[in-house]
Coordinates of C-alpha atoms in Angstrom, one line a residue:
Chain A
M23 CA 4.7 131.5 17.7
H24 CA 4.8 134.1 15.2
V25 CA 2.0 132.7 12.7
K26 CA 0.4 134.4 9.2
M27 CA -3.1 133.7 9.1
V28 CA -4.4 133.9 5.8
V29 CA -7.9 134.6 6.1
G30 CA -10.6 133.9 3.3
R31 CA -13.0 137.3 4.2
Y32 CA -16.2 138.0 2.5
A33 CA -18.3 141.0 2.6
P34 CA -20.6 141.9 -0.4
D35 CA -21.2 145.3 0.9
R36 CA -17.9 146.8 1.2
K37 CA -14.2 146.6 -0.8
L38 CA -12.0 144.4 0.9
D39 CA -8.1 144.5 0.4
G40 CA -5.9 141.4 -0.4
E41 CA -5.8 138.4 -2.8
L42 CA -9.3 137.9 -5.1
G43 CA -10.5 134.3 -4.6
A44 CA -11.7 131.7 -7.3
P45 CA -14.8 131.9 -8.2
Y46 CA -17.8 130.3 -6.6
P47 CA -19.0 126.9 -8.2
P48 CA -22.7 127.0 -8.7
P49 CA -25.0 127.5 -7.4
Y50 CA -23.1 130.4 -5.9
A51 CA -21.1 131.2 -9.6
D52 CA -23.1 135.0 -9.8
K53 CA -21.6 135.7 -6.0
P54 CA -18.8 138.3 -5.0
R55 CA -15.4 136.3 -4.7
K56 CA -13.7 135.6 -1.3
T57 CA -10.9 137.9 -0.5
Y58 CA -7.5 136.2 1.3
Q59 CA -5.8 138.9 4.1
T60 CA -3.0 137.8 5.6
F61 CA -2.5 139.1 9.3
E62 CA 1.2 138.2 11.4
I63 CA 0.4 137.2 14.6
D64 CA 2.0 136.2 18.3
L65 CA 0.2 133.5 19.8
H66 CA 1.0 131.3 23.0
D67 CA 2.6 127.9 21.7
E68 CA -0.5 125.8 22.5
A69 CA -2.7 128.5 21.1
M70 CA -6.0 126.9 19.0
V71 CA -7.0 128.3 15.5
L72 CA -9.7 129.4 17.2
D73 CA -7.8 131.4 19.3
G74 CA -5.9 133.1 16.5
L75 CA -8.8 134.4 15.1
I76 CA -9.8 135.5 18.4
H77 CA -7.1 137.8 19.0
I78 CA -7.2 138.8 15.3
R79 CA -10.6 140.6 16.1
E80 CA -9.5 141.6 19.4
H81 CA -6.4 143.5 18.7
V82 CA -6.0 143.9 14.9
D83 CA -8.9 144.2 13.0
E84 CA -12.6 144.3 14.9
S85 CA -14.5 144.1 11.3
L86 CA -13.6 139.9 11.4
V87 CA -16.6 138.3 11.6
V88 CA -16.2 134.6 13.1
R89 CA -18.6 131.9 14.7
C90 CA -18.2 130.4 18.0
S91 CA -19.3 129.8 21.5
C92 CA -18.3 126.6 23.4
R93 CA -14.7 126.4 22.6
C94 CA -14.5 123.0 23.4
A95 CA -16.1 121.0 20.6
I96 CA -20.0 120.9 21.7
C97 CA -21.4 123.8 19.9
G98 CA -20.1 123.1 16.2
S99 CA -20.2 126.1 15.6
C100 CA -16.7 126.8 14.4
A101 CA -16.2 124.2 11.5
M102 CA -14.2 125.8 9.0
W103 CA -11.7 124.8 6.4
I104 CA -8.3 124.7 7.8
N105 CA -5.8 124.4 5.0
G106 CA -8.9 123.2 2.9
H107 CA -9.9 120.5 4.9
A108 CA -13.0 120.9 7.5
K109 CA -12.1 120.8 11.1
L110 CA -13.5 122.8 14.5
A111 CA -10.8 125.6 14.9
C112 CA -11.4 125.3 18.5
T113 CA -10.1 122.0 18.8
T114 CA -7.1 122.2 16.0
K115 CA -4.1 123.3 17.7
M116 CA -2.6 125.8 15.3
K117 CA 1.3 124.1 15.9
D118 CA -0.3 121.3 14.2
V119 CA -1.5 122.9 10.9
I120 CA 1.2 125.3 10.3
E121 CA 3.0 125.0 6.6
N122 CA 5.7 126.8 6.3
G123 CA 4.8 129.8 9.0
A124 CA 1.5 130.2 7.3
V125 CA -2.1 128.7 7.6
R126 CA -5.3 129.3 5.7
V127 CA -8.6 129.6 7.2
E128 CA -12.2 130.0 5.1
A129 CA -15.5 128.9 4.5
P130 CA -15.4 126.0 2.4
P131 CA -16.4 127.2 -1.7
S132 CA -19.6 124.9 -1.4
M133 CA -20.6 126.9 1.6
M134 CA -21.6 129.8 0.8
P135 CA -20.7 132.6 3.6
V136 CA -23.1 135.2 5.2
R137 CA -19.4 137.1 6.4
D138 CA -16.0 136.6 6.2
L139 CA -16.2 132.8 8.4
V140 CA -19.8 132.5 9.1
W141 CA -21.6 130.6 6.5
D142 CA -25.4 130.3 5.5
M143 CA -26.6 127.0 7.6
G144 CA -29.9 127.4 5.3
P145 CA -28.9 124.4 3.3
F146 CA -27.5 122.5 5.6
M147 CA -30.6 122.9 7.9
E148 CA -33.1 122.1 5.5
K149 CA -31.4 118.7 4.4
M150 CA -31.7 118.1 7.6
R151 CA -35.1 118.8 8.0
S152 CA -36.1 116.7 5.0
V153 CA -34.9 113.4 6.6
K154 CA -37.7 114.0 9.4
P155 CA -35.3 113.4 12.3
W156 CA -37.6 113.0 14.7
L157 CA -40.1 110.2 16.0
E158 CA -43.2 109.4 14.6
G159 CA -44.6 107.7 17.5
K160 CA -46.1 104.3 17.9
P161 CA -49.1 104.3 20.8
V162 CA -47.6 104.7 24.1
S163 CA -49.3 103.3 27.1
P164 CA -50.5 106.5 28.7
D165 CA -49.7 104.8 32.5
E166 CA -45.8 103.7 31.1
E167 CA -42.5 104.8 29.6
Y168 CA -42.0 103.4 26.4
R169 CA -39.0 100.6 27.3
V170 CA -35.9 100.5 24.4
P171 CA -33.3 97.4 25.4
N172 CA -30.1 98.7 25.6
E173 CA -28.8 96.9 22.1
A174 CA -30.9 99.0 20.6
M175 CA -29.6 102.2 21.5
D176 CA -25.8 100.9 21.1
E177 CA -27.0 101.3 17.6
L178 CA -27.4 104.4 17.4
V179 CA -25.3 106.2 20.3
Q180 CA -22.6 107.0 17.3
E181 CA -25.2 109.1 15.7
V182 CA -26.1 110.3 18.5
S183 CA -22.7 111.9 19.2
C184 CA -22.9 114.5 16.2
I185 CA -23.0 118.0 17.1
S186 CA -24.2 119.2 13.8
C187 CA -21.1 121.0 13.1
G188 CA -21.1 120.9 9.3
A189 CA -17.2 119.5 8.5
C190 CA -18.8 116.5 7.0
L191 CA -20.7 118.2 3.9
M192 CA -18.1 121.0 4.1
D193 CA -15.6 118.3 2.7
C194 CA -18.5 116.0 1.1
E195 CA -17.5 115.0 -2.3
S196 CA -20.8 114.1 -3.6
Y197 CA -22.1 117.5 -2.3
A198 CA -19.3 119.7 -4.0
V199 CA -20.7 118.5 -7.2
N200 CA -24.7 118.2 -6.6
D201 CA -25.9 120.1 -4.4
K202 CA -29.5 118.3 -4.1
F203 CA -27.5 115.5 -2.3
L204 CA -28.8 115.2 0.9
G205 CA -25.0 114.5 2.5
P206 CA -23.6 112.6 5.0
H207 CA -24.5 114.6 8.2
A208 CA -29.0 114.3 7.6
L209 CA -28.3 110.7 6.0
A210 CA -26.5 109.8 9.2
R211 CA -29.7 111.4 11.2
A212 CA -31.6 109.7 8.6
Y213 CA -29.9 106.2 10.2
R214 CA -30.3 107.2 13.8
Y215 CA -34.3 107.4 13.1
A216 CA -35.0 104.4 10.9
N217 CA -33.2 102.0 13.2
D218 CA -35.3 103.3 16.4
P219 CA -37.7 100.8 17.7
R220 CA -39.6 103.6 18.6
D221 CA -40.4 104.9 15.7
S222 CA -43.7 103.9 13.3
M223 CA -42.0 105.1 10.0
Q224 CA -39.3 102.8 8.7
Q225 CA -40.5 101.3 5.4
E226 CA -41.8 105.2 4.3
R227 CA -37.7 106.3 5.5
L228 CA -35.9 103.7 3.9
K229 CA -38.0 104.2 0.6
E230 CA -37.4 108.1 0.7
Y231 CA -34.0 107.7 1.5
S232 CA -33.1 105.4 -1.3
D233 CA -34.6 107.5 -4.1
P234 CA -31.9 110.0 -6.0
N235 CA -30.1 112.0 -4.0
G236 CA -30.3 109.7 -1.4
V237 CA -28.3 107.1 0.3
W238 CA -27.0 105.5 -3.2
D239 CA -25.6 108.7 -4.3
C240 CA -22.8 108.5 -1.7
T241 CA -19.7 108.1 -3.6
H242 CA -17.7 106.3 -0.8
C243 CA -14.9 108.1 0.1
Y244 CA -14.7 107.9 3.7
E245 CA -13.9 111.9 3.7
C246 CA -16.6 112.3 6.4
V247 CA -15.5 109.7 8.3
H248 CA -12.1 111.6 8.0
V249 CA -13.3 114.7 9.1
C250 CA -16.0 114.1 11.7
P251 CA -14.6 115.5 15.1
K252 CA -17.4 113.3 17.0
G253 CA -16.3 110.0 15.7
V254 CA -20.3 109.9 13.8
A255 CA -18.7 108.2 10.9
P256 CA -21.4 109.0 8.4
L257 CA -20.7 107.2 5.8
E258 CA -21.1 103.7 8.1
Q259 CA -24.5 105.0 9.1
I260 CA -25.4 105.7 5.4
L261 CA -24.0 101.8 4.0
K262 CA -26.2 100.7 7.3
I263 CA -29.3 102.6 5.7
R264 CA -28.0 100.7 2.2
Q265 CA -28.4 97.4 3.6
M266 CA -31.7 98.4 5.3
S267 CA -33.6 99.4 2.5
V268 CA -32.3 96.5 -0.1
A269 CA -33.5 93.9 2.7
A270 CA -36.7 96.0 3.0
G271 CA -37.4 95.4 -0.5
Y272 CA -36.6 99.0 -1.7
T273 CA -34.3 97.5 -5.1
N274 CA -35.3 99.8 -7.9
N275 CA -32.5 101.9 -8.2
A276 CA -29.3 102.0 -10.0
G277 CA -27.2 101.1 -6.7
T278 CA -28.9 97.9 -5.5
R279 CA -28.7 96.2 -9.1
H280 CA -25.4 97.6 -8.8
A281 CA -24.5 95.5 -5.8
L282 CA -26.4 92.7 -7.0
A283 CA -25.0 92.2 -10.2
F284 CA -21.8 92.4 -8.7
A285 CA -22.4 89.6 -6.0
E286 CA -23.9 87.4 -8.8
S287 CA -20.9 88.0 -11.3
V288 CA -18.6 87.3 -8.2
R289 CA -20.4 84.3 -7.1
D290 CA -20.5 82.7 -10.8
S291 CA -17.0 83.7 -12.1
G292 CA -15.1 84.3 -9.2
R293 CA -14.2 87.5 -10.2
L294 CA -16.0 90.8 -11.7
N295 CA -17.4 91.1 -15.0
E296 CA -16.9 94.3 -16.4
L297 CA -18.4 93.7 -19.4
T298 CA -22.0 93.4 -17.6
L299 CA -21.8 95.1 -14.8
M300 CA -22.6 98.6 -16.0
P301 CA -25.2 97.5 -18.3
K302 CA -27.1 95.3 -15.8
S303 CA -26.7 98.2 -13.2
L304 CA -28.7 100.9 -14.9
G305 CA -31.1 98.6 -16.1
L306 CA -31.4 96.0 -19.2
F307 CA -34.7 98.0 -20.0
N308 CA -33.4 102.0 -19.1
I309 CA -32.2 102.3 -23.0
K310 CA -31.6 106.1 -22.9
A311 CA -28.9 105.5 -19.7
Q312 CA -27.9 102.4 -21.7
L313 CA -27.5 104.9 -24.5
Q314 CA -25.5 107.3 -23.0
S315 CA -22.8 104.7 -21.8
L316 CA -21.9 103.6 -25.1
P317 CA -19.9 106.5 -25.7
S318 CA -17.3 105.2 -23.2
A319 CA -17.8 101.4 -24.5
F320 CA -16.3 102.5 -27.5
N321 CA -13.5 104.9 -26.4
L322 CA -12.4 101.4 -24.4
L323 CA -13.0 99.6 -28.0
R324 CA -10.8 101.8 -29.5
A325 CA -8.0 101.7 -27.3
G326 CA -7.6 98.4 -27.1
K327 CA -9.5 98.1 -23.6
L328 CA -12.4 96.4 -23.9
P329 CA -12.9 93.2 -21.4
P330 CA -12.7 90.3 -22.9
I331 CA -16.0 89.1 -24.6
I332 CA -15.7 85.5 -22.8
H333 CA -15.6 85.7 -19.4
H334 CA -13.0 83.7 -17.5
K335 CA -13.6 82.0 -14.4
I336 CA -10.7 81.8 -11.9
P337 CA -9.3 78.7 -11.5
G338 CA -10.7 78.3 -7.2
V339 CA -14.4 79.3 -8.5
T340 CA -15.9 76.1 -6.5
R341 CA -14.7 77.2 -2.9
V342 CA -15.9 80.8 -3.9
K343 CA -19.5 79.0 -4.7
A344 CA -19.0 77.1 -1.8
I345 CA -18.2 80.2 0.0
F346 CA -21.2 82.1 -1.3
K347 CA -23.8 79.3 -0.2
K348 CA -22.6 79.6 2.8
V349 CA -22.6 82.7 4.0
G350 CA -24.2 84.8 0.7
G351 CA -27.2 85.4 2.9
P352 CA -29.8 87.5 0.2
L353 CA -26.8 87.3 -2.0
T354 CA -26.5 84.0 -3.2
Chain B
M3 CA 11.6 90.0 -2.5
K4 CA 9.1 87.4 -3.1
V5 CA 5.5 88.5 -2.8
A6 CA 1.9 87.1 -2.8
F7 CA 0.8 88.6 -5.7
W8 CA -3.0 89.9 -6.1
P9 CA -3.7 91.7 -9.6
G10 CA -7.6 92.5 -8.8
C11 CA -10.1 92.2 -11.8
V12 CA -9.5 95.4 -13.2
S13 CA -6.0 95.2 -14.0
K14 CA -7.0 91.6 -15.8
G15 CA -9.7 92.9 -17.6
A16 CA -10.1 96.7 -19.0
C17 CA -6.8 97.9 -18.0
P18 CA -4.4 95.1 -19.3
E19 CA -1.9 97.7 -19.5
L20 CA -1.3 98.2 -15.6
Y21 CA -0.9 94.2 -15.7
V22 CA 1.8 94.5 -18.0
S23 CA 3.7 97.3 -16.8
T24 CA 3.5 96.2 -13.2
H25 CA 5.4 93.1 -13.9
K26 CA 8.2 94.8 -16.3
V27 CA 8.7 97.3 -13.5
A28 CA 8.9 94.1 -10.9
E29 CA 11.4 92.0 -13.1
A30 CA 13.7 95.5 -12.9
L31 CA 13.1 95.8 -9.2
G32 CA 13.7 92.3 -8.2
I33 CA 10.3 91.7 -6.8
E34 CA 9.4 87.9 -7.2
L35 CA 5.4 88.0 -8.4
H36 CA 3.8 84.6 -6.8
E37 CA 0.3 85.9 -8.6
L38 CA -2.6 83.9 -6.0
T39 CA -4.6 83.1 -9.6
E40 CA -7.1 81.2 -7.2
A41 CA -7.7 84.2 -4.7
P42 CA -11.8 85.9 -5.7
C43 CA -12.4 89.3 -6.3
T44 CA -12.6 91.6 -3.2
G45 CA -15.7 92.9 -3.8
A46 CA -14.6 96.3 -3.6
G47 CA -16.9 97.3 -0.9
V48 CA -20.3 96.2 -2.2
L49 CA -20.2 93.0 -0.9
S50 CA -18.6 94.4 2.7
E51 CA -21.8 96.9 2.8
Q52 CA -24.2 94.2 2.2
N53 CA -22.7 91.2 3.9
P54 CA -19.5 91.2 6.1
A55 CA -19.8 88.1 6.9
L56 CA -19.5 87.0 3.2
A57 CA -16.5 89.5 2.5
D58 CA -14.5 88.8 5.6
S59 CA -14.8 85.0 4.2
L60 CA -13.6 85.8 0.8
N61 CA -10.8 87.9 1.9
G62 CA -9.9 86.6 4.6
L63 CA -9.6 83.0 2.0
T64 CA -6.9 85.7 0.5
L65 CA -5.4 86.5 3.4
A66 CA -4.8 83.0 3.9
M67 CA -3.5 81.8 0.7
A68 CA -0.6 85.1 1.5
E69 CA -0.2 83.6 4.8
K70 CA 0.5 80.0 3.1
L71 CA 2.5 81.3 0.9
G72 CA 4.9 83.2 3.6
A73 CA 5.0 86.8 1.7
D74 CA 4.0 89.9 2.2
L75 CA 0.2 90.2 0.1
M76 CA 0.9 92.9 -2.4
T77 CA -2.0 94.6 -4.4
I78 CA -2.1 97.1 -7.4
C79 CA -5.2 98.7 -7.1
S80 CA -6.1 101.3 -4.1
T81 CA -9.3 99.7 -4.1
C82 CA -8.1 96.6 -3.7
Q83 CA -5.5 98.0 -1.3
G84 CA -8.7 99.3 0.9
V85 CA -10.7 96.2 1.4
L86 CA -7.9 94.1 2.0
S87 CA -6.6 96.0 4.7
N88 CA -9.8 96.6 5.8
H89 CA -11.0 93.5 6.5
N90 CA -7.3 92.6 7.9
Y91 CA -8.1 94.7 10.6
Q92 CA -11.3 93.8 11.6
L93 CA -10.5 90.0 11.2
T94 CA -7.3 90.5 13.7
H95 CA -8.8 92.9 15.8
K96 CA -12.7 91.2 16.3
P97 CA -12.1 87.8 17.8
E98 CA -15.9 86.9 16.5
R99 CA -14.9 88.0 13.5
M100 CA -12.0 86.1 13.0
E101 CA -13.8 83.0 14.3
R102 CA -16.9 83.1 12.0
A103 CA -14.9 83.3 8.6
N104 CA -12.4 80.6 9.4
A105 CA -15.2 78.1 10.3
V106 CA -15.9 79.1 6.7
L107 CA -12.6 78.5 5.5
S108 CA -11.4 75.5 7.3
E109 CA -14.0 73.7 5.2
Q110 CA -12.1 74.7 1.7
G111 CA -8.9 73.9 3.4
Y112 CA -7.7 77.0 4.9
T113 CA -7.4 78.5 8.3
Y114 CA -6.4 82.4 8.8
K115 CA -4.0 83.5 11.4
G116 CA -4.0 86.9 11.1
T117 CA 0.1 87.5 9.9
T118 CA -0.3 88.5 6.5
K119 CA 0.7 92.0 5.7
V120 CA -1.1 93.9 2.4
K121 CA 0.8 96.4 0.7
H122 CA 0.2 98.5 -2.5
L123 CA 3.2 98.3 -4.6
L124 CA 3.5 102.0 -3.9
W125 CA 4.5 100.9 -0.3
I126 CA 6.8 98.3 -1.3
L127 CA 8.5 100.5 -3.2
V128 CA 9.3 103.6 -0.7
E129 CA 9.2 101.0 2.6
D130 CA 10.7 97.6 1.2
I131 CA 12.9 98.6 -2.0
G132 CA 13.6 101.9 -0.5
L133 CA 14.5 105.6 -2.9
D134 CA 17.8 104.9 -3.2
K135 CA 17.7 101.4 -5.0
I136 CA 14.9 103.0 -7.6
R137 CA 17.2 105.8 -8.0
S138 CA 19.9 103.4 -9.2
L139 CA 17.9 102.2 -11.9
V140 CA 16.9 105.3 -13.4
K141 CA 18.1 105.2 -17.0
R142 CA 16.2 107.9 -18.2
K143 CA 15.3 110.8 -15.6
L144 CA 12.0 112.4 -16.5
T145 CA 13.2 115.9 -16.2
G146 CA 10.7 118.4 -17.3
L147 CA 7.9 116.8 -16.5
K148 CA 5.1 118.2 -14.4
I149 CA 3.4 115.5 -12.4
A150 CA -0.1 115.6 -10.2
P151 CA -0.2 112.7 -7.8
F152 CA -3.9 111.2 -7.8
Y153 CA -4.1 108.8 -4.5
G154 CA -7.6 107.7 -4.7
C155 CA -9.6 107.4 -1.8
Y156 CA -9.1 103.8 -0.4
I157 CA -5.1 103.8 -0.5
L158 CA -5.7 106.9 2.2
R159 CA -9.1 106.6 4.1
P160 CA -9.6 105.3 6.3
E161 CA -6.5 105.8 8.4
E162 CA -6.6 103.6 11.0
Y163 CA -7.0 100.3 8.9
L164 CA -4.3 101.4 6.7
G165 CA -1.8 101.9 8.8
L166 CA -1.5 105.7 8.1
R167 CA -1.4 106.9 12.1
E168 CA 1.9 105.0 12.3
K169 CA 3.0 105.9 9.3
P170 CA 1.4 109.6 8.2
E171 CA 4.5 109.4 5.3
R172 CA 2.2 107.1 3.6
K173 CA 0.4 110.2 2.4
N174 CA 3.5 111.6 0.6
Y175 CA 5.1 108.7 -1.5
L176 CA 3.9 109.4 -4.7
E177 CA 5.4 112.9 -4.5
Q178 CA 9.1 111.2 -3.5
I179 CA 8.9 108.7 -6.5
I180 CA 8.2 111.4 -8.8
S181 CA 10.8 113.5 -7.5
I182 CA 13.4 110.7 -7.4
I183 CA 12.8 110.0 -11.2
G184 CA 13.3 113.5 -12.2
G185 CA 9.4 114.6 -12.2
E186 CA 8.3 117.7 -11.2
P187 CA 5.2 117.2 -8.5
V188 CA 2.1 119.2 -8.5
E189 CA 0.6 120.3 -5.6
Y190 CA -3.2 120.4 -5.7
H191 CA -6.4 120.2 -3.5
G192 CA -7.7 117.5 -5.4
K193 CA -4.9 114.7 -5.4
S194 CA -6.6 113.0 -2.4
K195 CA -10.3 113.2 -3.4
C196 CA -12.7 110.7 -5.1
C197 CA -12.2 109.8 -9.0
G198 CA -15.9 109.3 -8.7
F199 CA -16.2 106.2 -9.8
P200 CA -18.0 104.1 -7.2
M201 CA -20.9 106.8 -8.6
V202 CA -20.8 106.2 -12.2
T203 CA -23.7 104.0 -12.2
M204 CA -25.7 106.2 -10.0
N205 CA -25.4 109.3 -11.2
R206 CA -22.9 109.5 -14.0
D207 CA -22.7 113.6 -15.1
K208 CA -21.8 114.1 -11.6
A209 CA -19.5 110.8 -11.1
L210 CA -17.7 112.4 -14.5
M211 CA -17.7 116.1 -13.0
M212 CA -16.0 115.3 -10.3
G213 CA -13.1 113.2 -11.5
G214 CA -13.0 116.1 -14.3
N215 CA -12.9 119.0 -11.8
H216 CA -9.8 117.1 -10.2
I217 CA -8.0 116.9 -13.7
M218 CA -8.9 120.1 -14.4
E219 CA -7.7 121.9 -11.7
A220 CA -4.4 119.6 -11.8
K221 CA -4.1 121.0 -15.5
S222 CA -4.5 124.8 -14.3
K223 CA -1.6 124.0 -11.9
G224 CA 0.6 123.3 -14.6
A225 CA -0.2 119.3 -14.9
D226 CA 1.3 117.2 -17.6
L227 CA 0.4 114.3 -16.5
L228 CA -1.7 112.5 -13.3
V229 CA -0.2 109.4 -12.2
T230 CA -2.8 106.9 -10.2
P231 CA -2.2 103.7 -8.1
C232 CA -5.8 103.0 -8.9
P233 CA -6.9 101.7 -11.8
L234 CA -10.7 101.8 -10.9
C235 CA -9.6 105.7 -10.9
H236 CA -7.9 105.0 -14.0
L237 CA -11.0 104.3 -15.7
N238 CA -12.6 107.1 -14.4
L239 CA -10.2 109.7 -15.1
D240 CA -8.9 108.4 -18.5
A241 CA -11.7 106.0 -20.2
Q242 CA -14.8 108.2 -19.2
Q243 CA -12.5 111.6 -20.1
P244 CA -14.0 112.4 -23.3
D245 CA -17.3 112.2 -21.4
A246 CA -16.3 114.0 -18.9
A247 CA -15.3 116.5 -21.3
R248 CA -18.5 116.6 -23.2
V249 CA -20.7 117.2 -19.7
M250 CA -18.2 119.9 -18.6
K251 CA -18.3 122.0 -21.6
Q252 CA -14.4 122.4 -21.2
T253 CA -11.5 120.3 -22.9
I254 CA -9.3 118.5 -20.7
D255 CA -7.0 116.1 -22.8
V256 CA -4.9 115.6 -19.6
P257 CA -3.1 111.7 -20.1
I258 CA -3.8 109.4 -16.9
F259 CA -0.6 106.8 -16.0
H260 CA -0.7 103.8 -13.9
L261 CA 2.1 104.8 -11.2
P262 CA 4.8 101.1 -12.9
Q263 CA 3.9 102.8 -16.4
L264 CA 5.3 105.9 -14.9
L265 CA 8.4 103.9 -13.4
G266 CA 9.0 101.8 -16.1
L267 CA 9.5 105.0 -18.4
A268 CA 12.0 106.2 -16.0
F269 CA 13.6 102.2 -16.0
G270 CA 14.4 102.6 -19.7
F271 CA 11.3 100.5 -21.1
S272 CA 9.8 102.1 -24.4
P273 CA 6.4 103.6 -23.9
E274 CA 5.2 100.3 -26.4
E275 CA 6.2 97.9 -23.5
L276 CA 4.2 99.8 -20.8
R277 CA 1.2 100.2 -23.2
L278 CA 0.9 103.8 -23.3
D279 CA -0.1 103.8 -26.5
H280 CA -3.4 101.7 -25.5
H281 CA -5.3 104.8 -23.6
V282 CA -7.8 106.3 -24.2
V283 CA -6.6 110.0 -23.7
P284 CA -3.3 110.1 -26.0
T285 CA -0.4 109.8 -23.8
T286 CA 1.3 111.7 -26.8
K287 CA 2.1 115.1 -25.9
A288 CA 3.5 113.8 -22.2
L289 CA 6.0 111.6 -24.0
E290 CA 7.3 114.3 -26.5
K291 CA 8.0 116.2 -23.5
V292 CA 11.1 113.7 -22.9
E293 CA 11.6 113.0 -26.4
L294 CA 9.9 110.0 -26.5
K295 CA 7.3 109.0 -29.3
V296 CA 4.3 106.2 -29.1

């Protein structure tokens, strides 16, 4: 198999030949740009993307820096952008990703490289540390180990498969515009501890994870679920924290107000009341946020798009009310 | 073809132009719309995350209504498509959830057997109507227009609920439609990314930047307009565009079309009939490229 590998390279201390990449988004806007170099190589048909990179390093340009170890999706070292999507280079077959004879590999724009394909894991690790990924112990008897029911562990086993490769954060939409967002990896890890029966800090955790840049800043786009090579489904763990924190009463945030206003509107009319959802979600006494949303309401009005002032109920609303009464739980 | 039509809350609220243009296009294509006027809101994922039993029942009701009618359930919103597909998957793959939902629905005179297929208009266009039929109805080729597809998340992810493992080509239907009506599809990274809408009440500036960045990327690749199958994406990309421009301190000025508006234009409807004059971002410049005025 003949393939053109376009490699995004980064080496601030020397000049590289090739096509200059786009400037980095904040907070790395002042860093030098990446340089894209094309390598034409021959590989066997079943080769992985990582085989291609190692081939380049061994036979074409020994200065290419790539991080890898286990080569079988255990160590999580070789996550990178392959044609603009986060993947592990070791488990991605070259023939599956070749487009018009070429494949493009690089560290994604939101991950600052140290050199070439090795990106700085500092911010990623810092996020993980900040959710306190350890058990704060309840007193354990010195004579016996702490017994945990199997069912409790079944709930957590999905997250335990995480290899901290960073793929989910690489393609996280929210992180791409807000580097303070805790991100899918750290929050999935957070769930693993918040729901462990051996932990004594659950309430503090739920409160903290509900703060700005926590679970409610996830935009629910499913990219993390899509790219995770181990089936961790970080979004699903984030949603579980949301559910736990609402149930625990940590409701003074736009995310919870939005969920409750949404439920109220569907319960009472069978459909979404767009006119009241935004003000209720922002908090009726949050004057600053209310004022910020006014221009777009005015724009809607001017275009003749403002929802009807009188909110009509759907004809089947009694059925909806009955369903809420039966299974609405805390949302009724 | 007859479909059970689920218009969603937004096409009957802040995006009436989507409702109107869907009817025009359906009539031209011979899609018979039986609107489920008594079906409830899907909950847009918000109810699903807080109370899966409630969301199973509400969406199970809609699925059962379509089943009773004996027709596929047609959506015109990526978000409705995602939520209905998700619950349809859960109900038909997890007997205990089906049983729980039916216990609630039976009191309302409904039982869901699990036979309904949920299809977005976009899928029906390609899979049921066919590109040849669409081509035969084109009266006004949109030659010279560079059109950037914007899918929205919930029509693409999670793949297993949306049948994308069996039909991966669903990820390229917008490009196929754009080409068939004479436009030039613009390829860009942001086409399958999030518009930012789900986050707009929680972190307004960042949510606006999210959408704004994708429009600017498409614009840098020469796009005259974006087309989307999702009215929530439309709200964030069109209605909020002036605010996004202010937050980003950039001029954006790229119109956003709903899928049936774009198709309707190619079928010869006037911009007024498709309510292209009811957008926050004027559609004028794009329409002038195909010698039309609003």
